[in-house]
Amino acid sequence: MTLRIGILSILLLLAVGCAGPIAKGPKYTPHKTLSKSEAIIYVYRPEANDGTTVCLKLLIHDQEEGCLNNLGFLKVRLKPGTYTITLQANAFMEPKILEFTEAFEGGKAYYFEYYFSNQGGRPPTEAVATKYIPILSGYHILLPKSENSAQSDLSILSESIW
């Protein structure tokens, strides 16, 4: 009996560990009006169990801007311009998960949803970045979202504080 309880305890701890870190910062609130001299980007992760057990570092031109947790978001204010955005695993050897380059205009907000899908088929064509992982038979996907759709998604998320 004691052996069974020990094995169940270990399995439970492993299952909890696979859920990944949950964002614990303040809940999302919409930003105020932006000036033409800045843009803001939101990257968010609405899934609690998306197959990734670590937070994902958000890098802009290789400078770390935070680590994106499950059920969380990161926001970054930028000067207008073209930037390379990277999501990188915060784990051994820190592999790059997704990367894209885009121009951001002042006075605008941009929203990107990160998720992992192993539901078969191809990722959405409008995704700005995807990466297929054969061992998991699925894709990491970074999808641009409209402000209305993103507001709905973000309303239940917390900021990823590092």
mmCIF file of C-alpha atoms in Angstrom:
data_model
loop_
_atom_site.group_PDB
_atom_site.id
_atom_site.type_symbol
_atom_site.label_atom_id
_atom_site.label_comp_id
_atom_site.label_asym_id
_atom_site.label_seq_id
_atom_site.Cartn_x
_atom_site.Cartn_y
_atom_site.Cartn_z
ATOM 1 C CA MET A 1 0.000 0.000 0.000
ATOM 2 C CA THR A 2 2.804 2.410 0.908
ATOM 3 C CA LEU A 3 4.525 1.661 -2.411
ATOM 4 C CA ARG A 4 1.326 2.513 -4.321
ATOM 5 C CA ILE A 5 0.924 5.801 -2.482
ATOM 6 C CA GLY A 6 4.583 6.641 -3.194
ATOM 7 C CA ILE A 7 4.231 5.876 -6.898
ATOM 8 C CA LEU A 8 0.973 7.868 -7.114
ATOM 9 C CA SER A 9 2.632 10.809 -5.357
ATOM 10 C CA ILE A 10 5.549 10.805 -7.809
ATOM 11 C CA LEU A 11 3.186 10.587 -10.807
ATOM 12 C CA LEU A 12 1.096 13.456 -9.441
ATOM 13 C CA LEU A 13 4.179 15.634 -9.001
ATOM 14 C CA LEU A 14 5.296 14.856 -12.548
ATOM 15 C CA ALA A 15 1.851 15.728 -13.947
ATOM 16 C CA VAL A 16 1.770 19.038 -12.070
ATOM 17 C CA GLY A 17 5.285 19.839 -13.344
ATOM 18 C CA CYS A 18 4.166 19.344 -16.943
ATOM 19 C CA ALA A 19 1.542 22.064 -16.656
ATOM 20 C CA GLY A 20 4.223 24.748 -16.787
ATOM 21 C CA PRO A 21 4.415 27.993 -14.841
ATOM 22 C CA ILE A 22 1.235 30.070 -14.535
ATOM 23 C CA ALA A 23 1.389 33.883 -14.809
ATOM 24 C CA LYS A 24 0.838 35.540 -11.433
ATOM 25 C CA GLY A 25 1.004 39.252 -12.219
ATOM 26 C CA PRO A 26 -1.843 41.758 -12.367
ATOM 27 C CA LYS A 27 -4.828 41.022 -14.584
ATOM 28 C CA TYR A 28 -4.888 42.575 -18.039
ATOM 29 C CA THR A 29 -6.225 46.120 -18.395
ATOM 30 C CA PRO A 30 -6.451 47.870 -21.785
ATOM 31 C CA HIS A 31 -3.719 50.391 -22.579
ATOM 32 C CA LYS A 32 -4.397 54.096 -22.899
ATOM 33 C CA THR A 33 -4.231 55.927 -26.218
ATOM 34 C CA LEU A 34 -0.797 55.665 -27.770
ATOM 35 C CA SER A 35 1.218 58.560 -29.142
ATOM 36 C CA LYS A 36 2.594 58.391 -32.694
ATOM 37 C CA SER A 37 6.066 57.976 -31.180
ATOM 38 C CA GLU A 38 5.372 54.515 -29.767
ATOM 39 C CA ALA A 39 3.833 51.174 -30.626
ATOM 40 C CA ILE A 40 2.883 48.464 -28.179
ATOM 41 C CA ILE A 41 2.945 44.727 -28.740
ATOM 42 C CA TYR A 42 1.195 42.108 -26.672
ATOM 43 C CA VAL A 43 2.234 38.476 -26.824
ATOM 44 C CA TYR A 44 -0.049 36.153 -24.921
ATOM 45 C CA ARG A 45 -0.429 32.491 -24.091
ATOM 46 C CA PRO A 46 -4.035 31.585 -23.235
ATOM 47 C CA GLU A 47 -3.512 27.860 -22.673
ATOM 48 C CA ALA A 48 -2.707 26.331 -19.295
ATOM 49 C CA ASN A 49 -1.453 23.053 -20.745
ATOM 50 C CA ASP A 50 0.028 23.737 -24.158
ATOM 51 C CA GLY A 51 2.732 21.099 -24.159
ATOM 52 C CA THR A 52 5.489 23.510 -23.122
ATOM 53 C CA THR A 53 6.669 23.152 -19.543
ATOM 54 C CA VAL A 54 8.769 26.311 -19.305
ATOM 55 C CA CYS A 55 8.156 29.986 -19.768
ATOM 56 C CA LEU A 56 9.115 31.363 -23.173
ATOM 57 C CA LYS A 57 11.575 34.254 -23.257
ATOM 58 C CA LEU A 58 10.426 37.141 -25.427
ATOM 59 C CA LEU A 59 13.371 38.734 -27.185
ATOM 60 C CA ILE A 60 13.328 41.841 -29.342
ATOM 61 C CA HIS A 61 16.538 42.194 -31.376
ATOM 62 C CA ASP A 62 18.042 39.583 -29.006
ATOM 63 C CA GLN A 63 17.261 41.671 -25.908
ATOM 64 C CA GLU A 64 15.139 39.848 -23.327
ATOM 65 C CA GLU A 65 11.862 41.617 -22.545
ATOM 66 C CA GLY A 66 10.285 39.023 -20.246
ATOM 67 C CA CYS A 67 9.306 35.389 -19.975
ATOM 68 C CA LEU A 68 5.831 34.370 -21.132
ATOM 69 C CA ASN A 69 4.039 31.990 -18.771
ATOM 70 C CA ASN A 70 0.899 29.925 -19.271
ATOM 71 C CA LEU A 71 -2.312 31.957 -18.943
ATOM 72 C CA GLY A 72 -0.227 35.092 -19.250
ATOM 73 C CA PHE A 73 0.783 38.005 -21.444
ATOM 74 C CA LEU A 74 3.724 40.303 -21.967
ATOM 75 C CA LYS A 75 3.528 43.846 -23.294
ATOM 76 C CA VAL A 76 6.387 45.837 -24.740
ATOM 77 C CA ARG A 77 6.418 49.465 -25.827
ATOM 78 C CA LEU A 78 8.589 50.216 -28.858
ATOM 79 C CA LYS A 79 9.567 53.137 -31.022
ATOM 80 C CA PRO A 80 8.168 52.738 -34.544
ATOM 81 C CA GLY A 81 10.418 50.577 -36.692
ATOM 82 C CA THR A 82 11.236 47.072 -37.840
ATOM 83 C CA TYR A 83 12.058 44.511 -35.172
ATOM 84 C CA THR A 84 12.943 40.833 -34.962
ATOM 85 C CA ILE A 85 10.752 39.143 -32.362
ATOM 86 C CA THR A 86 11.802 35.776 -30.909
ATOM 87 C CA LEU A 87 10.224 33.313 -28.495
ATOM 88 C CA GLN A 88 12.928 31.150 -26.942
ATOM 89 C CA ALA A 89 12.586 28.304 -24.449
ATOM 90 C CA ASN A 90 13.860 29.168 -20.982
ATOM 91 C CA ALA A 91 15.497 25.752 -20.692
ATOM 92 C CA PHE A 92 18.649 23.790 -21.408
ATOM 93 C CA MET A 93 20.426 25.179 -24.492
ATOM 94 C CA GLU A 94 17.609 27.777 -24.865
ATOM 95 C CA PRO A 95 16.341 26.781 -28.312
ATOM 96 C CA LYS A 96 14.525 29.388 -30.391
ATOM 97 C CA ILE A 97 10.918 28.314 -30.729
ATOM 98 C CA LEU A 98 9.600 31.012 -33.075
ATOM 99 C CA GLU A 99 11.019 34.092 -34.783
ATOM 100 C CA PHE A 100 9.751 36.739 -37.202
ATOM 101 C CA THR A 101 10.570 40.264 -38.349
ATOM 102 C CA GLU A 102 7.909 42.927 -38.758
ATOM 103 C CA ALA A 103 7.488 46.692 -39.046
ATOM 104 C CA PHE A 104 5.534 48.354 -36.230
ATOM 105 C CA GLU A 105 3.879 51.753 -36.722
ATOM 106 C CA GLY A 106 3.595 54.398 -34.028
ATOM 107 C CA GLY A 107 0.213 54.908 -32.395
ATOM 108 C CA LYS A 108 -0.807 51.264 -32.918
ATOM 109 C CA ALA A 109 -1.126 48.159 -30.754
ATOM 110 C CA TYR A 110 -0.250 44.697 -32.065
ATOM 111 C CA TYR A 111 -1.474 41.413 -30.605
ATOM 112 C CA PHE A 112 0.039 37.950 -31.028
ATOM 113 C CA GLU A 113 -1.294 34.702 -29.577
ATOM 114 C CA TYR A 114 1.142 31.856 -28.920
ATOM 115 C CA TYR A 115 -0.158 28.300 -28.814
ATOM 116 C CA PHE A 116 0.852 24.728 -29.553
ATOM 117 C CA SER A 117 -1.359 22.520 -31.717
ATOM 118 C CA ASN A 118 -1.118 18.812 -32.348
ATOM 119 C CA GLN A 119 -4.623 18.548 -33.768
ATOM 120 C CA GLY A 120 -3.379 17.573 -37.210
ATOM 121 C CA GLY A 121 -3.452 19.583 -40.394
ATOM 122 C CA ARG A 122 -1.465 22.686 -41.184
ATOM 123 C CA PRO A 123 -1.117 25.820 -39.058
ATOM 124 C CA PRO A 124 -3.131 28.901 -40.078
ATOM 125 C CA THR A 125 -1.707 30.685 -43.133
ATOM 126 C CA GLU A 126 -1.936 34.035 -41.338
ATOM 127 C CA ALA A 127 0.516 32.900 -38.615
ATOM 128 C CA VAL A 128 3.631 35.097 -38.485
ATOM 129 C CA ALA A 129 5.751 32.157 -37.315
ATOM 130 C CA THR A 130 5.356 28.392 -36.992
ATOM 131 C CA LYS A 131 7.655 25.523 -36.118
ATOM 132 C CA TYR A 132 6.870 21.844 -36.517
ATOM 133 C CA ILE A 133 8.032 19.508 -33.751
ATOM 134 C CA PRO A 134 8.085 15.930 -35.111
ATOM 135 C CA ILE A 135 8.434 14.219 -31.733
ATOM 136 C CA LEU A 136 5.213 15.905 -30.555
ATOM 137 C CA SER A 137 3.534 15.766 -33.992
ATOM 138 C CA GLY A 138 2.491 19.383 -33.691
ATOM 139 C CA TYR A 139 3.235 23.040 -34.327
ATOM 140 C CA HIS A 140 4.280 25.994 -32.225
ATOM 141 C CA ILE A 141 2.222 28.873 -33.654
ATOM 142 C CA LEU A 142 2.338 32.648 -33.271
ATOM 143 C CA LEU A 143 -0.835 34.147 -34.662
ATOM 144 C CA PRO A 144 -1.621 37.861 -35.099
ATOM 145 C CA LYS A 145 -4.995 38.758 -33.643
ATOM 146 C CA SER A 146 -7.390 41.647 -34.154
ATOM 147 C CA GLU A 147 -7.793 44.036 -31.245
ATOM 148 C CA ASN A 148 -11.373 42.892 -30.547
ATOM 149 C CA SER A 149 -10.464 39.208 -30.532
ATOM 150 C CA ALA A 150 -7.340 39.814 -28.447
ATOM 151 C CA GLN A 151 -9.231 41.924 -25.882
ATOM 152 C CA SER A 152 -11.563 38.993 -25.274
ATOM 153 C CA ASP A 153 -8.639 36.569 -24.917
ATOM 154 C CA LEU A 154 -6.592 38.910 -22.716
ATOM 155 C CA SER A 155 -9.465 39.744 -20.336
ATOM 156 C CA ILE A 156 -8.866 36.544 -18.339
ATOM 157 C CA LEU A 157 -5.048 36.571 -18.425
ATOM 158 C CA SER A 158 -2.435 37.872 -15.976
ATOM 159 C CA GLU A 159 0.819 39.616 -16.736
ATOM 160 C CA SER A 160 3.896 37.395 -16.787
ATOM 161 C CA ILE A 161 6.117 38.981 -14.172
ATOM 162 C CA TRP A 162 9.781 37.949 -14.094
#
